[in-house]
Amino acid sequence: MSGAGSVSGVSGARPASNNTAGSARGSHPSRPSFTELWIVSASCAALSLLAILWSWRNHAILNYGDAIAHLHIARRVFDSRFPGLSQLGSVWLPLPHVLMLPFVQVYSLWANGLAGTIPSAIAWLAACVGIYRLARHWLSPAASAVTLAFFALNPNLTYLQTTAMTEPLFLCEMIWMVVALVEWRTALVEEDNARVDRLHGWIALVLVAATFTRYDGWIMALFAWTTMGIELLRRGRLRSRSFWIASAFVVAAPLVWFAYNAIYFGDWLDFARGPYSAKAIELRTAHGSGSLHPGFHNPWVALAYYLKVSEMDTFAVARNFLLALTALGTLGAWFAYRRRAFDWALLLWVPVPFYAYSVAYGWVPIFFPAWWPHSWYNTRYGMEILPAFALGLGFVAQFLLSAAREFKPQLRRYAAAALFVLVALNAWAMVRQRPLVYVEGTLNKHARASFDREIPPALRAVLAACPSGAVLMNTSVNPELVALTGIPLRQTINESDRWIYRQALAAPAGHAAIVLAFDGDEVDTAIKAHPAKLRAVRHFTAPKQPSGTLYVTPLCNSGGQ
C-alpha cells in the first residue's frame, strides 16, 4: 500500500544510539534511515526477481487453479460478451482483480500469468518494507533484520508472490494497517493532532483495501476501528471529525459489497450462500456422511488444524517449540512495550481465531499431509500468521542479542550472525522438505495437466474450420483452456454471460459452433437434455477428474455463429 507506506514516522523520534531498543527501558525507537530502507527494498526486490525467474523457468506461476481463476475474472471485465463490473463475480472480493486490470488485458501477460505476478510482487515488496518498519518501532536494526529475514525468506510466501493469489496483497495490507495504527497511537499520546487526523485517513484507506481483498479483512477492520474508537473515547476525543469521516468509508466498504451482490446477482448475500460460495462448494465436493471436514463444528479441532498448518508453513523443525517461542516473544514484548503502542501489533494474531471459526463454522476446510485426511487443501491460509511469528521471533532475537552484549559486548555480532544463519537454515530446510503451499499448487497443476495438454490443440483443430465460431463451455472450472487455445474470452459462451448462457443451455446446437462439456457440469446436463445436432469429436479423461467431451454443431460447418 503506497499510501500507508508514506505515513511518516514517530514524531520527535530519536536515534536508538547505543541503547538497546529491545530492552524495556530502551531509548525511544527511531525511524528506519533512508539507507536502511534502501537496503531492505533492494535486497527484497532482488529476492522477488529471483523467485519470479525460478517460477517462470519451472512453469509454476500458474500452478494454482485459483490463480488462473483470478486472472480469468480480471480479464473478462473487458474481454467478454457483457463487459463491466458484473464480471468481477460475487464471491471473491474485487480489489485483487482490479489491480490486475492494467496488465491482464495484454493477452500474453494473461496467458502466462505475469499479469498476476506484477501486483503480487509489488505487494510482497511493500510487506517486507512494512514488517521492517514495524519492527523498528521497538527493535534494533539487527533484530529488525532478523524479523525481516524470517518473513522474506519464507519459501511458501516467496513462491506465492510470483502468482495471482491474494495472500501477498492481504499480508501487505495487514502489516501496514498495524504500522499506521502504532504510529497513530504514538501521535495520539504526543497530542500531534494534525498527524492524528492524517493517519485516520491512511488507516481507513488500508482497512477499506483489506475489506475489498479478503473476508479476513472485514474482521481486521472491525477490531481495528472499534479499538480506535474505544481509545478515542477514553481520551475524550471521540468527537474527532476526521475519525467520523474515515468511519463512513470503513463502514461503507462492506455495504458496497452487499449492494453489488444485490444489484448484479439478486441476493445481497450471494457471496455467502450462492452457487459459488464456500458452503456450496463444500457441499458439492463432500462425500459420505458425518463431519464434512476435520474441525467441522468443533472449534478446538479447527484451532489445532490451523495452528498445525501455520507451523508447517513457517518452521522446518522443532515446530511446537518455535511456535511457543514466538508466543513468548510476543508476550514479553507486550509486557515491555504495552505503553508504547505494542497492543496494536496483537492484531497480527487475529487470523488464529478467525480461521479457527472459519474451519469450524464457515465451510472452510484445511487439509495437510501430516493429519487426516492426509491431503493438501487451503494450506496457504497458514501464511497469514507469518507476520506475527516474524515479529515474535524478532523480540526473541533482541533478547538474545542483549544478553550476548551484557555477557561480552563483542559476542553480539557473532550472535547476530548465528541468528541469520539459523533463519537461512530454516528456509533451506523448508525448501528441501518441499514447501507445503508450493506442493499443493503443484498437485493442482498435475490434476489438470492432461486436459491442458490435450484439449487446447483439439479446440484449435476444430476452430480451423470455423475460426469465429462460438464455444459453449463452463469457464469456472478450467478457465486456462481459453488462454491456452489462443482465443478471446468473448468468443466463448460461459456462465458469466447471463441470459445468453441460459439460452445456449436450452438449445446448444442453435447457439454455439463448438461445445465443451465435462461430466456433471451445466453444459453436460444441457447436452443430455438437448442432444440433437451435436456430434462428439473427442473425449478427454484425467485421473480423479470429470471426463470432458468436445462437440461440434451445424453452425461450425456454416462458418460459425
XYZ file of C-alpha atoms in Angstrom:
561
model
C 0.000 0.000 0.000
C 1.840 3.050 -1.203
C -0.496 5.305 0.739
C 0.108 3.593 4.047
C 3.750 3.349 3.215
C 4.064 7.122 3.041
C 2.948 7.601 6.629
C 5.672 9.495 8.410
C 7.496 8.005 11.334
C 7.140 8.703 15.030
C 7.100 12.405 15.687
C 10.113 13.554 17.614
C 11.803 10.158 17.422
C 15.460 9.966 18.469
C 18.115 7.557 17.228
C 18.465 4.417 19.267
C 22.216 5.105 19.575
C 23.953 2.637 21.868
C 20.920 1.701 23.904
C 19.114 -1.486 23.034
C 15.710 -0.757 21.578
C 14.582 -4.155 22.742
C 15.111 -3.534 26.445
C 12.183 -2.425 28.494
C 13.956 0.786 29.388
C 15.465 1.252 25.914
C 15.511 4.563 24.115
C 12.646 5.824 22.032
C 12.908 3.908 18.705
C 13.979 5.718 15.596
C 12.542 5.613 12.143
C 14.457 3.427 9.706
C 17.031 5.561 7.952
C 16.980 6.071 4.206
C 19.975 3.741 3.942
C 18.168 1.024 5.901
C 15.064 1.251 3.737
C 17.130 1.309 0.556
C 18.973 -1.859 1.606
C 15.710 -3.563 2.599
C 13.978 -2.593 -0.652
C 16.899 -3.519 -2.909
C 17.604 -6.876 -1.276
C 13.932 -7.873 -1.209
C 13.442 -6.732 -4.812
C 16.373 -8.927 -5.838
C 14.895 -11.881 -3.942
C 11.498 -11.287 -5.563
C 13.056 -11.210 -9.018
C 14.939 -14.449 -8.359
C 11.738 -16.126 -7.199
C 9.849 -14.925 -10.283
C 12.592 -16.222 -12.565
C 12.522 -19.566 -10.754
C 8.735 -19.839 -11.066
C 8.950 -18.881 -14.737
C 11.643 -21.457 -15.515
C 9.749 -24.155 -13.608
C 6.351 -23.244 -15.089
C 4.989 -22.685 -11.568
C 3.292 -19.286 -11.949
C 0.021 -20.925 -12.972
C 0.174 -23.941 -10.676
C -2.834 -22.921 -8.618
C -6.244 -23.226 -10.209
C -7.346 -20.284 -8.050
C -4.558 -18.127 -9.506
C -5.812 -18.905 -13.014
C -9.362 -18.107 -11.921
C -8.281 -14.714 -10.517
C -6.642 -13.880 -13.849
C -9.746 -15.068 -15.692
C -12.038 -12.827 -13.635
C -9.867 -9.782 -14.239
C -9.625 -10.499 -17.978
C -13.360 -10.848 -18.517
C -14.094 -7.362 -17.128
C -13.226 -6.100 -20.631
C -12.968 -9.290 -22.710
C -16.475 -10.783 -22.538
C -19.865 -10.583 -24.194
C -21.081 -8.354 -21.352
C -18.016 -6.402 -20.172
C -18.394 -4.439 -16.976
C -18.327 -4.600 -13.198
C -20.633 -7.605 -13.024
C -17.796 -9.707 -14.455
C -15.924 -9.316 -11.154
C -18.186 -12.055 -9.809
C -19.951 -12.405 -6.494
C -17.712 -14.499 -4.247
C -14.098 -13.347 -4.391
C -13.637 -9.739 -3.337
C -12.744 -7.392 -6.191
C -9.562 -5.460 -5.312
C -7.028 -8.136 -6.408
C -8.767 -8.356 -9.780
C -8.984 -4.584 -10.149
C -5.227 -4.285 -9.530
C -4.592 -6.792 -12.327
C -6.716 -4.917 -14.886
C -3.885 -2.831 -16.416
C -1.810 -5.967 -17.019
C -4.314 -8.712 -17.762
C -5.611 -7.012 -20.903
C -2.287 -7.809 -22.559
C -3.094 -11.269 -23.911
C 0.364 -12.731 -23.372
C 0.539 -11.495 -19.761
C -2.873 -13.010 -19.107
C -1.945 -16.335 -20.707
C 1.421 -16.736 -18.961
C 0.249 -15.431 -15.570
C 2.625 -12.472 -15.286
C -0.375 -10.141 -15.128
C -0.976 -11.529 -11.641
C 2.693 -11.703 -10.696
C 3.258 -7.961 -11.062
C 0.806 -6.715 -8.393
C 1.577 -9.658 -6.091
C 5.315 -8.999 -6.198
C 4.828 -5.277 -5.567
C 2.569 -6.062 -2.591
C 5.121 -8.551 -1.212
C 7.893 -5.978 -1.512
C 5.753 -3.394 0.313
C 5.006 -6.002 3.009
C 8.734 -6.601 3.519
C 9.385 -2.878 3.939
C 6.372 -2.677 6.257
C 7.416 -5.534 8.557
C 10.876 -3.995 8.919
C 9.430 -0.577 9.648
C 7.047 -2.072 12.190
C 9.842 -3.965 13.964
C 11.969 -0.803 14.145
C 9.347 0.803 16.395
C 10.687 -1.398 19.209
C 13.706 -3.314 17.958
C 17.285 -2.540 16.986
C 18.276 -2.726 13.311
C 19.842 -6.175 13.820
C 16.753 -7.685 15.482
C 14.512 -5.965 12.930
C 16.602 -7.512 10.174
C 16.060 -10.959 11.740
C 12.306 -10.270 11.659
C 12.526 -9.244 8.016
C 14.704 -12.207 7.048
C 12.332 -14.716 8.632
C 9.397 -13.105 6.813
C 11.034 -12.583 3.417
C 12.859 -15.922 3.221
C 9.758 -17.992 3.846
C 9.651 -20.121 0.671
C 5.863 -20.502 0.722
C 5.224 -16.757 0.664
C 8.150 -16.089 -1.670
C 6.534 -18.519 -4.098
C 3.020 -17.114 -3.675
C 4.224 -13.616 -4.602
C 5.045 -14.952 -8.058
C 1.391 -15.911 -8.593
C -2.001 -14.223 -8.781
C -3.003 -15.483 -5.328
C -4.348 -12.899 -2.863
C -2.236 -13.687 0.222
C 0.709 -11.345 -0.579
C -1.644 -8.398 -1.060
C -3.575 -9.098 2.119
C -0.425 -9.554 4.221
C 0.795 -6.210 2.879
C -2.448 -4.548 3.942
C -2.432 -6.239 7.345
C 1.145 -5.195 8.105
C 0.681 -1.591 7.008
C -2.560 -1.405 8.962
C -0.622 -2.229 12.137
C 2.209 0.163 11.203
C -0.269 3.006 10.779
C -2.142 2.114 13.987
C 1.066 2.077 16.047
C 2.068 5.454 14.657
C -1.458 6.795 15.193
C -1.357 5.743 18.859
C 2.045 7.385 19.266
C 0.795 10.611 17.693
C -2.278 10.482 19.927
C -0.119 10.243 23.075
C 2.089 13.072 21.845
C -1.051 15.151 21.072
C 0.067 15.726 17.496
C -3.484 16.439 16.344
C -2.664 17.203 12.722
C -0.856 13.907 12.335
C -3.644 12.016 14.097
C -6.117 13.418 11.578
C -3.906 12.427 8.639
C -3.468 8.927 9.988
C -7.223 8.476 10.307
C -7.379 8.755 6.527
C -4.442 6.418 5.889
C -5.761 3.766 8.279
C -9.221 3.946 6.692
C -7.637 3.539 3.249
C -5.763 0.387 4.308
C -8.828 -1.071 6.040
C -11.049 -0.423 3.024
C -8.432 -2.087 0.804
C -8.301 -5.097 3.143
C -12.110 -5.258 3.188
C -12.111 -5.500 -0.606
C -9.313 -8.108 -0.673
C -10.296 -10.936 1.686
C -13.093 -11.559 4.152
C -10.456 -11.773 6.884
C -10.134 -8.054 6.284
C -13.687 -7.488 7.494
C -12.789 -8.872 10.916
C -9.491 -6.979 10.966
C -11.308 -3.751 10.120
C -13.918 -4.377 12.804
C -11.310 -4.998 15.504
C -9.049 -2.146 14.424
C -11.694 0.532 14.048
C -13.603 -0.477 17.198
C -10.460 -0.351 19.323
C -9.571 3.025 17.802
C -12.983 4.321 18.815
C -12.532 2.974 22.347
C -9.116 4.645 22.603
C -10.543 7.968 21.443
C -13.428 7.621 23.887
C -11.016 7.019 26.768
C -9.206 10.207 25.867
C -12.366 12.258 25.367
C -11.658 12.712 21.647
C -14.405 10.638 20.105
C -15.872 13.772 18.511
C -12.919 13.900 16.122
C -14.298 14.987 12.753
C -11.602 13.144 10.783
C -12.374 9.920 12.654
C -16.056 10.026 11.768
C -15.391 10.916 8.133
C -12.980 7.992 7.906
C -15.512 5.794 9.727
C -18.033 6.437 6.972
C -15.639 4.972 4.403
C -14.770 1.945 6.559
C -18.451 1.149 7.181
C -19.367 1.780 3.561
C -16.935 -0.831 2.195
C -18.907 -3.980 3.168
C -22.182 -2.187 2.441
C -20.987 -1.537 -1.117
C -20.243 -5.250 -1.494
C -23.723 -6.142 -0.201
C -25.279 -3.704 -2.672
C -23.161 -5.012 -5.550
C -24.284 -8.587 -4.866
C -27.924 -7.483 -4.624
C -27.843 -5.438 -7.839
C -25.950 -7.836 -10.082
C -26.817 -11.243 -8.607
C -30.169 -10.693 -6.933
C -29.061 -11.588 -3.399
C -27.111 -9.298 -1.074
C -25.519 -12.431 0.469
C -24.841 -14.251 -2.795
C -21.140 -14.411 -1.889
C -22.035 -16.400 1.254
C -24.915 -18.585 0.074
C -24.866 -18.527 -3.715
C -23.918 -21.397 -6.054
C -20.208 -20.494 -5.999
C -19.937 -19.787 -2.259
C -17.622 -21.747 0.047
C -20.636 -23.520 1.529
C -21.966 -24.615 -1.865
C -18.546 -25.851 -2.976
C -18.050 -27.788 0.248
C -21.435 -29.475 -0.051
C -20.824 -30.360 -3.714
C -17.397 -31.852 -3.124
C -18.015 -33.624 0.206
C -18.531 -37.359 0.158
C -20.026 -39.695 2.725
C -21.845 -38.759 5.899
C -20.980 -37.213 9.217
C -18.435 -34.408 9.602
C -17.693 -32.686 6.311
C -14.082 -31.947 7.218
C -11.815 -32.073 10.292
C -12.874 -29.380 12.732
C -16.389 -29.014 11.315
C -18.493 -27.655 14.199
C -15.570 -28.343 16.550
C -13.631 -25.113 17.219
C -10.884 -26.816 19.252
C -10.051 -29.263 16.479
C -10.296 -26.398 13.989
C -7.846 -24.361 16.090
C -5.444 -27.299 16.260
C -5.572 -27.735 12.481
C -4.917 -24.063 11.852
C -2.004 -23.848 14.280
C -0.512 -27.034 12.829
C -0.691 -25.847 9.233
C 0.750 -22.483 10.344
C 3.707 -24.269 11.925
C 4.260 -26.355 8.805
C 4.099 -23.246 6.613
C 6.752 -21.394 8.627
C 9.048 -23.783 10.505
C 11.072 -26.741 9.251
C 11.996 -28.345 12.591
C 11.025 -28.116 16.292
C 7.730 -26.622 15.232
C 5.942 -26.753 18.577
C 8.951 -25.273 20.346
C 9.323 -22.437 17.855
C 5.597 -21.683 17.948
C 5.809 -21.430 21.740
C 8.908 -19.246 21.383
C 7.107 -16.777 19.102
C 4.201 -16.635 21.541
C 6.601 -15.986 24.439
C 8.375 -13.313 22.415
C 5.051 -11.610 21.747
C 4.006 -11.882 25.396
C 7.308 -10.460 26.594
C 7.019 -7.614 24.107
C 3.538 -6.828 25.371
C 4.760 -6.557 28.978
C 7.733 -4.425 27.940
C 6.069 -2.186 25.361
C 2.360 -2.054 26.023
C 2.801 1.617 26.907
C 4.480 2.174 23.551
C 1.603 1.037 21.363
C 2.576 -2.627 21.120
C -1.053 -3.602 21.871
C -1.895 -2.794 18.262
C 0.602 -5.355 16.978
C -1.534 -8.062 18.600
C -3.907 -7.574 15.658
C -1.420 -9.661 13.664
C -2.678 -12.665 15.660
C -6.313 -12.174 14.573
C -6.003 -14.860 11.833
C -5.812 -17.533 14.563
C -9.351 -17.066 15.945
C -10.655 -16.090 12.504
C -9.576 -19.325 10.841
C -10.468 -21.457 13.844
C -14.001 -20.107 13.488
C -13.959 -20.364 9.677
C -12.912 -24.018 9.719
C -15.466 -24.853 12.412
C -18.452 -22.859 11.150
C -17.534 -21.116 7.910
C -17.296 -24.067 5.476
C -13.538 -23.613 5.072
C -11.630 -26.928 5.232
C -7.885 -27.149 5.746
C -6.085 -30.373 4.795
C -2.386 -31.174 5.095
C -0.496 -34.455 4.782
C 0.526 -34.834 8.444
C -3.060 -35.240 9.702
C -6.201 -36.882 8.363
C -7.293 -36.851 5.555
C -3.569 -36.606 4.644
C -4.143 -34.346 1.668
C -3.490 -30.744 0.588
C -6.167 -28.064 0.599
C -6.031 -24.401 1.679
C -2.591 -24.877 3.231
C -1.762 -21.283 2.272
C -4.111 -19.971 4.971
C -1.371 -20.695 7.484
C 0.707 -17.934 5.873
C -1.472 -15.213 7.376
C 0.087 -15.689 10.813
C 3.610 -15.290 9.376
C 3.919 -11.550 10.277
C 3.021 -12.320 13.910
C 5.544 -15.169 14.013
C 8.247 -12.999 12.444
C 7.712 -10.145 14.888
C 7.606 -12.505 17.877
C 10.900 -14.082 16.826
C 12.331 -10.587 16.379
C 11.764 -9.917 20.055
C 13.363 -13.253 20.950
C 16.335 -12.241 18.797
C 16.532 -8.888 20.571
C 16.617 -10.608 23.953
C 19.417 -12.923 22.824
C 21.421 -10.055 21.342
C 21.010 -8.009 24.517
C 22.063 -10.961 26.639
C 25.125 -11.564 24.463
C 26.147 -7.921 24.720
C 25.722 -7.911 28.501
C 27.854 -11.026 28.810
C 30.544 -9.923 26.380
C 29.991 -6.969 24.004
C 31.952 -8.455 21.106
C 29.752 -11.554 21.195
C 26.811 -9.538 19.900
C 27.928 -9.591 16.276
C 28.552 -13.328 16.422
C 25.131 -13.856 17.987
C 23.543 -11.780 15.235
C 25.360 -13.780 12.558
C 24.230 -17.018 14.193
C 20.597 -15.852 14.189
C 20.729 -15.031 10.472
C 22.303 -18.412 9.767
C 19.509 -20.153 11.698
C 16.842 -18.240 9.766
C 18.518 -19.137 6.470
C 18.849 -22.790 7.519
C 15.148 -22.902 8.413
C 14.268 -21.574 4.958
C 16.678 -24.017 3.286
C 15.273 -26.947 5.250
C 11.755 -25.984 4.187
C 12.898 -25.956 0.562
C 14.500 -29.376 0.982
C 11.300 -30.719 2.550
C 9.313 -29.090 -0.278
C 7.197 -26.120 0.897
C 3.647 -27.149 1.712
C 1.979 -24.356 -0.254
C 4.091 -24.989 -3.345
C 3.359 -28.725 -3.212
C -0.381 -28.029 -3.097
C -0.081 -25.801 -6.157
C 1.920 -28.482 -7.980
C -0.743 -31.061 -7.232
C -3.344 -28.606 -8.551
C -1.422 -28.402 -11.807
C -0.881 -32.156 -12.121
C -4.605 -32.807 -11.663
C -5.468 -30.840 -14.791
C -2.232 -31.404 -16.746
C -3.661 -33.864 -19.275
C -6.613 -31.560 -20.026
C -4.282 -28.588 -20.500
C -2.132 -30.686 -22.828
C -4.870 -32.288 -24.942
C -7.902 -30.013 -25.084
C -6.416 -26.754 -26.495
C -4.901 -28.443 -29.603
C -8.195 -30.258 -30.200
C -10.112 -26.981 -29.882
C -7.739 -25.232 -32.279
C -8.148 -28.042 -34.810
C -11.925 -27.692 -34.743
C -11.730 -23.880 -34.805
C -9.701 -24.085 -38.007
C -12.973 -24.945 -39.780
C -14.900 -22.118 -38.088
C -12.413 -19.567 -36.729
C -15.077 -17.213 -35.400
C -17.343 -19.940 -34.039
C -18.743 -19.508 -30.550
C -17.586 -22.057 -27.964
C -20.111 -23.038 -25.295
C -18.294 -24.051 -22.110
C -18.215 -23.505 -18.372
C -15.054 -21.494 -17.718
C -15.242 -21.535 -13.925
C -13.540 -24.941 -13.651
C -10.781 -24.873 -16.284
C -10.514 -21.222 -17.420
C -6.916 -21.681 -18.595
C -8.185 -23.694 -21.580
C -9.325 -20.484 -23.272
C -5.919 -18.789 -22.992
C -4.089 -21.980 -23.974
C -6.286 -22.246 -27.062
C -5.450 -18.666 -28.028
C -8.968 -17.275 -28.418
C -10.534 -14.286 -26.638
C -12.992 -14.907 -23.832
C -15.736 -13.101 -25.749
C -15.649 -15.949 -28.289
C -16.972 -18.262 -25.602
C -20.460 -18.503 -24.171
C -19.877 -19.125 -20.487
C -21.539 -18.880 -17.083
C -20.781 -15.138 -16.796
C -22.836 -14.368 -19.928
C -26.132 -14.486 -18.044
C -29.187 -14.814 -20.292
C -27.200 -15.786 -23.418
C -25.662 -18.677 -21.485
C -29.108 -19.805 -20.317
C -30.457 -19.626 -23.868
C -27.478 -21.634 -25.124
C -28.036 -24.302 -22.473
C -31.658 -24.606 -23.607
C -30.552 -25.209 -27.237
C -26.790 -25.826 -27.506
C -26.734 -26.631 -31.239
C -28.594 -23.441 -32.065
C -26.242 -21.060 -30.273
C -22.700 -22.440 -30.452
C -20.488 -23.908 -33.154
C -18.440 -25.859 -30.610
C -19.411 -27.249 -27.222
C -17.048 -28.402 -24.481
C -18.668 -30.281 -21.595
C -17.365 -32.030 -18.500
C -19.310 -34.796 -16.817
C -21.802 -33.340 -14.376
C -21.473 -29.661 -15.255
C -24.298 -27.483 -16.569
C -23.222 -27.855 -20.181
C -23.145 -31.646 -19.878
C -26.634 -31.618 -18.352
C -27.867 -29.410 -21.202
C -26.399 -31.724 -23.834
C -28.069 -34.748 -22.300
C -31.374 -32.862 -22.319
C -30.919 -31.483 -25.873
C -28.608 -33.832 -27.822
C -29.983 -33.033 -31.308
C -27.459 -31.950 -33.956
C -24.477 -32.402 -31.635
C -21.607 -34.569 -32.828
C -18.924 -35.708 -30.406
C -15.458 -35.418 -31.938
C -13.128 -36.042 -28.986
C -13.257 -37.446 -25.469
C -10.799 -36.483 -22.710
C -10.013 -38.170 -19.405
C -7.801 -37.337 -16.441
C -7.238 -39.156 -13.130
C -9.807 -38.184 -10.478
C -11.314 -35.556 -12.789
C -14.689 -35.463 -14.592
C -14.252 -36.572 -18.203
C -14.602 -33.982 -20.961
C -16.180 -34.220 -24.386
C -15.804 -31.892 -27.367
C -18.789 -31.493 -29.697
C -19.400 -29.664 -32.976
C -22.720 -28.404 -34.314
C -24.009 -27.473 -37.786
C -23.039 -23.856 -37.033
C -19.406 -24.862 -37.379
C -19.991 -26.211 -40.873
C -21.658 -22.936 -41.798
C -18.653 -20.911 -40.678
C -19.559 -20.177 -37.082
C -22.200 -18.114 -35.391
